[in-house]
Every structure is written in structure tokens, then in C-alpha cells.
Coordinates of C-alpha atoms and ligand atoms in Angstrom, one line a residue:
M1 CA 10.3 1.3 -6.6
I2 CA 13.5 3.2 -6.6
T3 CA 17.1 2.4 -5.9
V4 CA 18.7 3.0 -2.5
E5 CA 21.0 5.7 -4.2
K6 CA 18.0 7.5 -5.6
A7 CA 16.1 7.2 -2.3
L8 CA 19.0 8.7 -0.4
E9 CA 19.4 11.5 -2.9
T10 CA 15.6 12.3 -2.8
I11 CA 15.7 12.4 1.0
L12 CA 18.8 14.6 1.4
A13 CA 17.4 17.0 -1.2
Q14 CA 14.6 17.7 1.2
I15 CA 16.7 18.2 4.3
R16 CA 17.6 21.6 5.5
V17 CA 20.2 22.4 8.2
L18 CA 18.4 23.4 11.4
G19 CA 19.0 26.8 13.1
S20 CA 21.6 27.5 15.7
E21 CA 21.4 27.9 19.4
R22 CA 23.8 29.4 22.0
I23 CA 24.7 26.9 24.7
D24 CA 27.2 26.5 27.5
I25 CA 30.4 25.1 26.1
L26 CA 30.1 22.1 28.4
G27 CA 27.1 20.9 26.5
S28 CA 28.7 21.4 23.1
R29 CA 30.7 18.1 22.9
G30 CA 29.7 16.2 19.7
R31 CA 27.8 19.2 18.4
V32 CA 28.7 21.2 15.2
L33 CA 29.9 24.8 15.6
A34 CA 27.6 27.3 13.9
E35 CA 30.1 30.1 14.2
D36 CA 33.8 30.6 13.7
I37 CA 35.8 30.7 17.0
V38 CA 38.3 33.5 16.9
S39 CA 40.5 34.1 19.9
G40 CA 40.2 37.4 21.8
L41 CA 43.2 36.6 23.9
D42 CA 46.8 35.4 23.7
V43 CA 47.3 32.0 25.5
P44 CA 49.5 31.9 27.5
P45 CA 48.9 35.6 28.2
H46 CA 52.5 36.3 29.1
D47 CA 56.0 34.7 28.7
N48 CA 56.3 32.1 31.5
S49 CA 58.6 29.5 32.8
S50 CA 58.1 25.9 31.7
M51 CA 60.3 24.7 34.5
D52 CA 60.9 25.1 38.2
G53 CA 64.3 26.8 38.4
Y54 CA 65.9 30.3 38.1
A55 CA 65.1 33.1 35.7
V56 CA 68.5 34.7 34.6
R57 CA 70.1 36.9 32.0
H58 CA 71.6 34.8 29.3
T59 CA 74.8 36.8 29.0
D60 CA 75.5 36.0 32.7
I61 CA 75.3 32.2 32.3
A62 CA 76.2 31.5 28.7
D63 CA 79.6 29.9 29.6
A64 CA 78.6 28.1 32.9
V65 CA 79.9 24.6 33.2
A66 CA 79.9 22.2 36.2
D67 CA 83.6 22.8 37.2
K68 CA 83.3 26.5 36.5
P69 CA 79.8 27.4 37.7
V70 CA 78.5 30.9 37.6
Q71 CA 77.4 32.3 41.0
L72 CA 74.3 34.5 41.0
K73 CA 72.5 36.4 43.7
I74 CA 68.9 35.1 44.4
T75 CA 66.6 38.2 44.5
G76 CA 63.4 36.4 45.4
D77 CA 61.0 33.5 44.9
L78 CA 58.2 33.7 42.4
P79 CA 55.4 31.1 42.5
A80 CA 52.9 30.6 39.7
G81 CA 50.0 33.1 39.8
Y82 CA 52.2 36.1 40.8
I83 CA 54.4 38.6 39.0
S84 CA 57.7 40.1 39.9
R85 CA 57.8 43.9 39.9
E86 CA 61.6 44.1 39.9
I87 CA 63.7 44.3 36.8
L88 CA 66.4 41.5 36.9
Q89 CA 69.9 43.0 37.0
P90 CA 73.2 41.5 35.9
G91 CA 74.5 39.0 38.4
Q92 CA 71.0 38.2 39.7
A93 CA 68.7 35.2 39.5
L94 CA 65.0 35.0 40.5
R95 CA 63.8 31.6 41.8
I96 CA 60.8 30.8 39.6
M97 CA 58.1 28.1 39.5
T98 CA 56.5 26.5 36.4
G99 CA 53.9 28.8 35.0
A100 CA 55.1 32.0 36.7
P101 CA 55.7 35.0 34.4
V102 CA 59.3 35.6 33.5
P103 CA 60.4 38.9 35.1
Q104 CA 61.6 41.9 33.0
G105 CA 65.3 41.7 32.4
A106 CA 65.4 37.9 32.4
D107 CA 65.5 36.0 29.1
T108 CA 66.3 32.5 30.0
V109 CA 65.3 29.9 32.7
I110 CA 67.8 27.4 34.1
M111 CA 66.1 24.3 35.4
Q112 CA 66.6 23.6 39.1
E113 CA 68.4 20.3 38.4
N114 CA 71.3 22.3 36.8
T115 CA 71.9 24.5 39.8
T116 CA 72.9 24.3 43.5
A117 CA 71.6 26.9 45.9
Q118 CA 73.3 28.0 49.1
G119 CA 71.7 30.7 51.1
S120 CA 71.0 33.6 48.9
T121 CA 73.4 32.4 46.1
V122 CA 72.8 30.0 43.4
A123 CA 75.5 28.2 41.3
I124 CA 74.5 27.7 37.7
L125 CA 76.2 24.4 36.6
Q126 CA 75.3 24.4 33.0
G127 CA 74.8 27.1 30.3
E128 CA 71.6 27.2 28.2
K129 CA 70.5 28.7 24.9
A130 CA 69.0 32.2 25.2
G131 CA 65.3 31.8 25.7
A132 CA 65.5 28.3 27.1
N133 CA 62.6 27.0 29.2
I134 CA 60.3 29.9 28.5
R135 CA 56.8 29.5 27.0
R136 CA 56.1 32.5 24.9
A137 CA 53.0 34.7 25.2
G138 CA 50.6 33.5 22.5
E139 CA 52.6 30.4 21.8
D140 CA 49.5 28.2 22.1
I141 CA 46.9 30.6 20.8
K142 CA 47.4 34.1 19.2
K143 CA 44.9 36.8 19.7
G144 CA 42.8 37.3 16.6
A145 CA 43.5 33.8 15.2
L146 CA 40.7 31.7 13.7
L147 CA 40.9 28.6 15.9
F148 CA 37.9 26.5 14.8
P149 CA 35.8 27.3 11.7
A150 CA 32.0 26.8 11.7
G151 CA 31.4 23.2 10.9
T152 CA 33.9 21.8 13.4
V153 CA 32.6 18.9 15.5
V154 CA 33.4 19.8 19.1
R155 CA 35.7 17.5 21.1
P156 CA 37.0 17.9 24.7
A157 CA 40.2 19.7 23.5
H158 CA 38.1 22.3 21.7
I159 CA 36.1 22.9 24.9
G160 CA 39.4 23.3 26.9
I161 CA 40.6 25.9 24.3
M162 CA 37.2 27.8 24.4
A163 CA 37.5 27.9 28.2
S164 CA 41.1 29.2 28.0
I165 CA 40.0 32.1 25.8
K166 CA 37.0 32.8 28.1
R167 CA 34.3 31.6 25.6
A168 CA 31.6 30.4 28.0
M169 CA 28.9 30.1 25.5
V170 CA 29.0 28.9 21.9
S171 CA 26.7 28.8 19.0
V172 CA 26.0 25.3 17.6
Y173 CA 23.4 23.8 15.3
Q174 CA 20.3 22.5 17.0
R175 CA 19.8 18.8 17.5
P176 CA 16.9 17.4 15.5
R177 CA 13.9 16.4 17.6
V178 CA 12.7 13.1 16.2
A179 CA 9.2 11.8 17.0
I180 CA 9.0 8.0 17.0
L181 CA 5.8 6.1 16.5
S182 CA 5.3 2.4 16.6
T183 CA 2.2 0.9 14.9
G184 CA 0.5 -2.4 15.3
D185 CA -2.3 -4.1 17.2
E186 CA 0.1 -6.8 18.2
L187 CA 2.4 -4.4 20.1
V188 CA 2.6 -3.8 23.9
D189 CA 5.1 -1.6 25.7
I190 CA 7.8 -3.2 27.8
D191 CA 5.6 -3.2 31.0
G192 CA 2.5 -4.3 29.2
K193 CA 0.9 -7.7 29.3
L194 CA 2.2 -10.2 26.7
G195 CA -1.2 -11.7 26.0
P196 CA -2.0 -14.1 23.1
G197 CA -0.6 -12.8 19.9
K198 CA 1.2 -9.8 21.5
I199 CA 4.9 -8.8 21.3
V200 CA 6.9 -6.0 22.9
S201 CA 7.4 -3.0 20.7
S202 CA 11.2 -3.4 20.5
N203 CA 11.4 -0.9 17.6
S204 CA 10.3 1.9 20.0
Y205 CA 13.5 1.2 22.0
S206 CA 15.9 0.5 19.2
L207 CA 14.8 3.6 17.3
M208 CA 14.8 5.8 20.4
S209 CA 18.4 4.8 21.1
L210 CA 19.4 5.1 17.4
V211 CA 18.1 8.7 17.4
A212 CA 20.0 9.5 20.6
E213 CA 23.2 7.9 19.3
A214 CA 22.8 9.9 16.1
G215 CA 22.8 13.1 18.1
G216 CA 19.0 13.8 18.1
T217 CA 16.4 14.2 20.8
P218 CA 14.0 11.3 20.7
I219 CA 10.4 11.9 21.4
M220 CA 8.4 8.7 22.1
L221 CA 4.9 8.9 20.5
G222 CA 4.1 5.4 21.8
I223 CA 2.1 2.7 20.0
A224 CA -0.7 3.4 17.6
R225 CA -3.4 0.8 16.9
D226 CA -3.9 -0.2 13.3
T227 CA -6.7 2.2 12.6
K228 CA -6.5 5.4 10.6
D229 CA -7.8 7.4 13.5
A230 CA -5.2 6.2 16.0
L231 CA -2.4 6.8 13.5
R232 CA -3.7 10.3 12.6
A233 CA -3.9 11.3 16.3
R234 CA -0.4 10.1 17.1
L235 CA 1.2 11.5 13.9
L236 CA -0.4 14.9 14.6
E237 CA 1.5 15.0 17.9
G238 CA 4.7 14.3 15.9
L239 CA 4.3 17.4 13.8
H240 CA 5.9 19.4 16.7
A241 CA 9.2 17.5 16.0
D242 CA 11.7 18.1 13.3
I243 CA 11.5 14.6 11.9
I244 CA 8.7 12.0 12.2
I245 CA 9.5 8.3 12.0
S246 CA 7.1 5.5 12.3
S247 CA 7.6 1.8 12.1
G248 CA 5.3 -0.8 10.7
G249 CA 2.1 -0.5 8.6
V250 CA 3.8 0.5 5.4
S251 CA 3.5 -2.8 3.6
V252 CA 0.7 -4.2 1.5
G253 CA -1.2 -5.8 4.4
D254 CA -4.9 -5.1 5.1
Y255 CA -4.1 -2.8 8.0
D256 CA -1.1 -0.9 6.6
Y257 CA -2.4 2.7 6.7
V258 CA 0.7 4.7 7.5
K259 CA 1.2 6.0 3.9
D260 CA -2.5 6.9 3.5
V261 CA -2.6 8.8 6.8
L262 CA 0.6 10.7 6.1
Q263 CA -1.0 11.7 2.8
E264 CA -4.2 12.8 4.6
L265 CA -2.0 14.9 6.9
G266 CA -0.7 16.7 3.8
A267 CA 2.4 14.8 3.2
D268 CA 3.9 15.0 -0.3
M269 CA 4.9 11.4 -0.7
K270 CA 8.2 11.0 -2.6
F271 CA 8.4 7.2 -2.6
W272 CA 7.2 4.1 -0.6
K273 CA 9.3 1.3 -1.9
V274 CA 13.0 1.0 -2.1
L275 CA 15.0 -1.7 -3.9
M276 CA 16.8 -3.1 -0.8
R277 CA 16.9 -6.0 1.6
P278 CA 16.0 -5.8 4.3
G279 CA 13.7 -2.9 4.3
Q280 CA 11.9 -2.8 1.0
P281 CA 8.7 -1.1 2.1
L282 CA 9.7 2.4 3.2
A283 CA 7.6 5.5 2.8
F284 CA 9.1 8.9 2.6
G285 CA 7.3 12.2 2.4
V286 CA 7.4 15.8 3.6
I287 CA 4.7 17.5 5.5
G288 CA 5.4 21.2 5.0
D289 CA 9.1 21.1 5.4
K290 CA 9.1 18.2 7.9
P291 CA 10.5 14.9 6.7
A292 CA 8.4 11.8 7.6
F293 CA 9.8 8.3 7.3
G294 CA 7.5 5.3 7.4
L295 CA 10.0 2.7 8.3
P296 CA 9.2 -1.0 7.9
G297 CA 8.0 -2.9 11.0
N298 CA 10.4 -5.8 11.0
P299 CA 13.0 -5.0 13.7
V300 CA 16.0 -5.5 11.5
S301 CA 14.5 -3.6 8.5
A302 CA 13.6 -0.7 10.7
M303 CA 17.2 -0.4 12.0
V304 CA 18.8 -0.9 8.6
S305 CA 16.5 1.6 7.0
F306 CA 17.3 4.1 9.8
E307 CA 21.0 3.6 9.2
Q308 CA 20.7 4.2 5.4
F309 CA 18.3 7.1 5.4
V310 CA 17.4 8.6 8.8
R311 CA 20.9 8.9 10.3
P312 CA 22.3 10.8 7.2
A313 CA 19.2 13.1 7.3
M314 CA 19.7 13.8 11.0
R315 CA 23.4 14.5 10.6
K316 CA 22.7 16.9 7.7
M317 CA 20.1 18.7 9.8
S318 CA 22.6 19.0 12.7
G319 CA 25.2 20.7 10.5
H320 CA 27.5 17.7 9.9
T321 CA 29.2 17.3 6.5
K322 CA 30.2 13.7 7.1
L323 CA 26.7 12.2 6.8
F324 CA 27.5 8.5 6.4
R325 CA 28.9 5.6 8.4
R326 CA 32.5 5.1 7.6
P327 CA 32.8 2.4 4.9
I328 CA 35.8 0.0 5.1
E329 CA 37.0 -2.6 2.8
A330 CA 36.9 -6.1 4.2
V331 CA 37.5 -9.7 3.0
A332 CA 34.3 -11.7 3.0
Q333 CA 34.7 -14.9 5.1
Q334 CA 32.0 -16.9 3.4
D335 CA 29.8 -17.0 0.3
V336 CA 26.7 -14.8 0.6
P337 CA 24.1 -15.0 -2.1
G338 CA 22.9 -11.5 -3.1
R339 CA 19.4 -10.4 -3.7
P340 CA 19.6 -9.5 -7.4
G341 CA 17.8 -6.3 -8.2
R342 CA 18.1 -5.1 -4.6
K343 CA 20.9 -3.8 -2.5
F344 CA 21.4 -6.3 0.2
F345 CA 22.7 -5.2 3.6
V346 CA 24.2 -8.2 5.4
R347 CA 24.8 -8.0 9.1
C348 CA 28.4 -9.0 9.8
R349 CA 31.1 -9.2 12.4
L350 CA 34.3 -7.3 11.6
T351 CA 37.7 -8.4 12.8
Q352 CA 41.1 -7.1 11.9
K353 CA 44.3 -9.1 11.4
D354 CA 47.6 -7.7 10.2
G355 CA 45.9 -4.5 9.1
Q356 CA 43.3 -6.3 7.0
W357 CA 39.6 -6.3 7.9
F358 CA 37.5 -9.5 7.7
A359 CA 33.7 -9.7 7.6
S360 CA 31.7 -12.8 8.6
T361 CA 28.0 -12.9 8.6
T362 CA 26.1 -13.0 11.9
G363 CA 24.0 -16.0 11.1
E364 CA 20.4 -16.1 10.0
Q365 CA 19.7 -12.9 8.1
G366 CA 15.9 -12.8 8.3
S367 CA 14.5 -9.3 8.8
G368 CA 12.8 -10.4 12.0
I369 CA 16.1 -11.7 13.5
L370 CA 17.2 -8.8 15.7
M371 CA 20.0 -10.9 17.2
S372 CA 21.7 -10.7 13.8
M373 CA 21.9 -6.9 14.3
A374 CA 22.9 -7.1 18.0
E375 CA 25.9 -9.3 17.0
A376 CA 26.8 -7.2 14.0
S377 CA 29.6 -4.6 14.1
G378 CA 29.0 -3.7 10.4
L379 CA 26.7 -3.9 7.5
M380 CA 28.1 -5.4 4.3
A381 CA 26.5 -3.8 1.2
I382 CA 26.1 -6.2 -1.7
P383 CA 25.2 -4.2 -4.8
A384 CA 21.9 -4.8 -6.6
D385 CA 23.6 -5.8 -9.8
V386 CA 25.7 -8.8 -8.5
S387 CA 24.5 -12.3 -7.8
G388 CA 26.4 -12.4 -4.5
V389 CA 29.7 -12.5 -2.8
S390 CA 32.2 -15.4 -2.6
A391 CA 34.5 -16.1 0.3
G392 CA 37.7 -14.1 -0.3
D393 CA 35.9 -11.3 -2.2
R394 CA 36.6 -7.7 -1.1
V395 CA 33.4 -6.1 0.1
S396 CA 32.5 -2.7 1.4
V397 CA 31.2 -2.6 5.0
Q398 CA 29.6 0.2 6.9
V399 CA 31.0 0.3 10.4
L400 CA 28.3 0.3 13.1
D401 CA 30.0 -0.5 16.3
P402 CA 31.8 2.4 18.1
E403 CA 33.7 -0.3 20.1
L404 CA 35.7 -0.9 17.0
G405 CA 37.5 2.3 17.9
Y406 CA 38.8 0.6 21.1
S407 CA 41.3 -2.2 21.7
E408 CA 41.7 -4.9 24.4
T409 CA 45.5 -4.4 24.3
V410 CA 47.6 -1.3 24.4
N411 CA 49.8 -0.8 21.4
Y412 CA 52.4 2.0 21.5
Ligands
AMP9 P1 4.2 -4.5 9.5 O1 5.1 -3.9 8.5 O2 3.4 -3.7 10.3 O3 3.4 -5.7 8.9 O4 5.2 -5.3 10.5 C1 6.1 -6.3 10.0 C2 6.5 -7.1 11.2 O5 7.2 -6.3 12.1 C3 5.4 -7.8 12.0 O6 5.8 -9.1 12.3 C4 5.3 -6.9 13.2 O7 4.8 -7.6 14.3 C5 6.7 -6.5 13.4 N1 6.7 -5.2 14.1 C6 6.1 -4.1 13.7 N2 6.3 -3.1 14.6 C7 7.1 -3.6 15.5 C8 7.7 -3.0 16.7 N3 7.4 -1.7 17.1 N4 8.5 -3.8 17.4 C9 8.8 -5.0 17.1 N5 8.2 -5.6 16.0 C10 7.4 -4.9 15.2
MG10 MG1 1.7 -3.9 11.4

């Protein structure tokens, strides 16, 4: 048996970053850039007006005030999307719309609110600093600038910028394809018949969605009966994927063949028991360079083991450098006896008051009680070398629930 820390280290040492693929930028949200993004363009491409108003020569209007306005001759009207071919002369103003390129000769824009126009003349009621209300070429993005280094996790603003520099395709790390097998004679699929002794294979569904949430492509291998032949046939299909995960059949029961079959398929087994609760039976091996995780069958154990080991492995494969759920410090709301000798992951609900996080356990912590996981927004990790946690203790909690990033109230 090995510690959780050692297990994680052993797993990550086997994980290689996948290759890259070129995809449409619209598909790149949440993916990790496999190339530096360098701008081939200035954005904006030309000096342009940030206001609806008049393009003028600063020397003409520097001294304008409301009771001594400067009168200028309007030479034309320039909407966004067009350019003026005239050079603005002294005493002239060009009516200009937001986004339109500032004409040659002009160096300042007066906002419409500070003018009154009459026929072909405009009165400038207020001076401005030279260069006012002009967005400079390259002010947002300079040609040749390194905008986003490889390793950046793409968000919508990145996609907007790539569009503005005409980058339609981008190179990102591949998503891991993760094959998911459930094992057990007691299991039926969601549309199967719940005959005597049968249960729905909920792990197939929780693991499929964990894989998708972690940025992978889940591949459902279905349910294998508890025979070596059935397991072998299904696991062989899984060898097309980047990662294989199974659940169940890794314990010491009479029909727990997963580890044996992985070995028959050529897996180099690194460990099969980890000092943790829930989730002690957990087989890990590599077949060629493919990691294979034999997760425990109990629904909570399967999910907690996924969180501790499979998610970081998947994130490493996809090029992420932040592999782990964010840990926060919280105050425990009740006593929780530990599991000495094992790291204990306690499902808990996180709340925040006056900037302080609080963690209260989500009831019964049995490894078959999946409701404890559904109600949990975090996993409190109680170290193996402590006897437990007392109410009021500070504890470290892994944040599970993305909803914690949202609020019911707005707070400016
Ligand atoms: P095992 O490790 O195969 O002995 O499974 C441990 C427990 O987890 C048993 O009670 C199984 O019925 C249950 N279990 C195993 N696989 C699944 C699954 N795919 N969905 C829900 N429960 C499961
Ligand atoms: Mg079983």
C-alpha cells in the first residue's frame, strides 16, 4: 500500500503531454495553446475616432471656450468604415463617427456635445488637449507582439483577439480520449431491467461526465460481466483511447479480476492499494504508454479517486500546468474523526461569511452514499497522521463545485 502523495507522484511520472492539433478558434475555449500567438497586425489598424464629433487641427481650437467659440468650416461627413482622402486644412473640421479613421492633417477630435453645427459651419465650444478622443493605431495590439504564450488556457477574450488579428485556426493540445468500463454482474444500464439483485451502473454516468468536465472525450465501453473473458474483450477496445478507466472489481472479492486482466494485457502494474478513504483499492498500471486506472466500484470511491488521480493526469495530458482542484482553507463546522493511517476525503458543503470559508460535512460518509457527493461542494482532506478534526479547526478543502464561482447577489 502506498500513500496518496506517492500514488499521485507515480501516476504523474507516467503521464506525457499529448500532441497538438489545429482547430478553428471557436472550438478552442478551455483548451491549452500549443503555440505562441504573435500578432501579424496592428489593432486598431489606423488612428481612429473614439467619439462621434469633429476631427480638427489642435492649433485651431486650443483656445475655444463657450462664450468665445471657434468657427470651423465642415468639409464632409465620415462614417465608420470609410476613409477621407482630403488633407484637413487650417480652419476646417471633418464630421467624424466613432471608429472612422482620423484624416490626414487632423490631430484631435472634439466630441459632438461640445459643438453646435449650423449649415456648413461648426462652433467649437470647448478646447481639448492635442490628440484627444483618438484611439491610436496599435494601441490595443502591436504588430509583432507576443500576445499569448503557449500554455495559455483560452477564454472568450483570447478568441476575440485571435479573430481581430485574423487567426482563424490555432494549435492546441489534444483532449485525452478516456475509455470508461464498468464491471459487475449486478450492473444494468439505465434502460435495463432492475431485476433481483441488480442496480443501475451509476458510475458509467458519473465517470463519463467527470471526464467531459475535465476536458476529455469520454468513450463508453459499457458494462463487463465479472469474467476474465468479458473484461479482456472490453479492455482491449479501450486500448484505442489515451486513458483507460474501469470501476469495480479491484478489491479482494472472489470475482475481482481487473488487476489480473490488465496484467494479462501487458500492463506494468505500479500499485493497487492506496492509503486513503474512500477509495483504498485502486489499481494503476501502464500498457505501453497508456495509463490504466482500475478505480474502486463504490460510487463515492470511484468519484473521489477520479478527482485525486485521473483529473490531474488528464489535465497534464492536455497541456495544463495547474493540475489540481483549488485548495481553500476553511473552518470545520463539526468534529470529524479521521481514519488514522489513511488520508480521509470528507464530502463537505462550503459556505462563505465575511471572507471566511466554512466546511460542514454532507451527512453519512459511507463510500456507497452518492448523495454525500451530490450535496458536496468540496472535499476536506484529513491527513493520514492525525486522529481527526475538531469543530473550529482550520482544514484544507478541494473545491469541487464550479457554482462557487457565482453569486445570488450582485456586489459592486
Ligand atoms: P466492487 O469493487 O466490484 O466489489 O464494487 C463495490 C461496490 O460498488 C459494490 O456494491 C458494487 O455493486 C458497486 N458498484 C460497482 N460498480 C458500480 C457501478 N458501475 N455503478 C454503481 N455501483 C457500482
Ligand atoms: Mg464488482
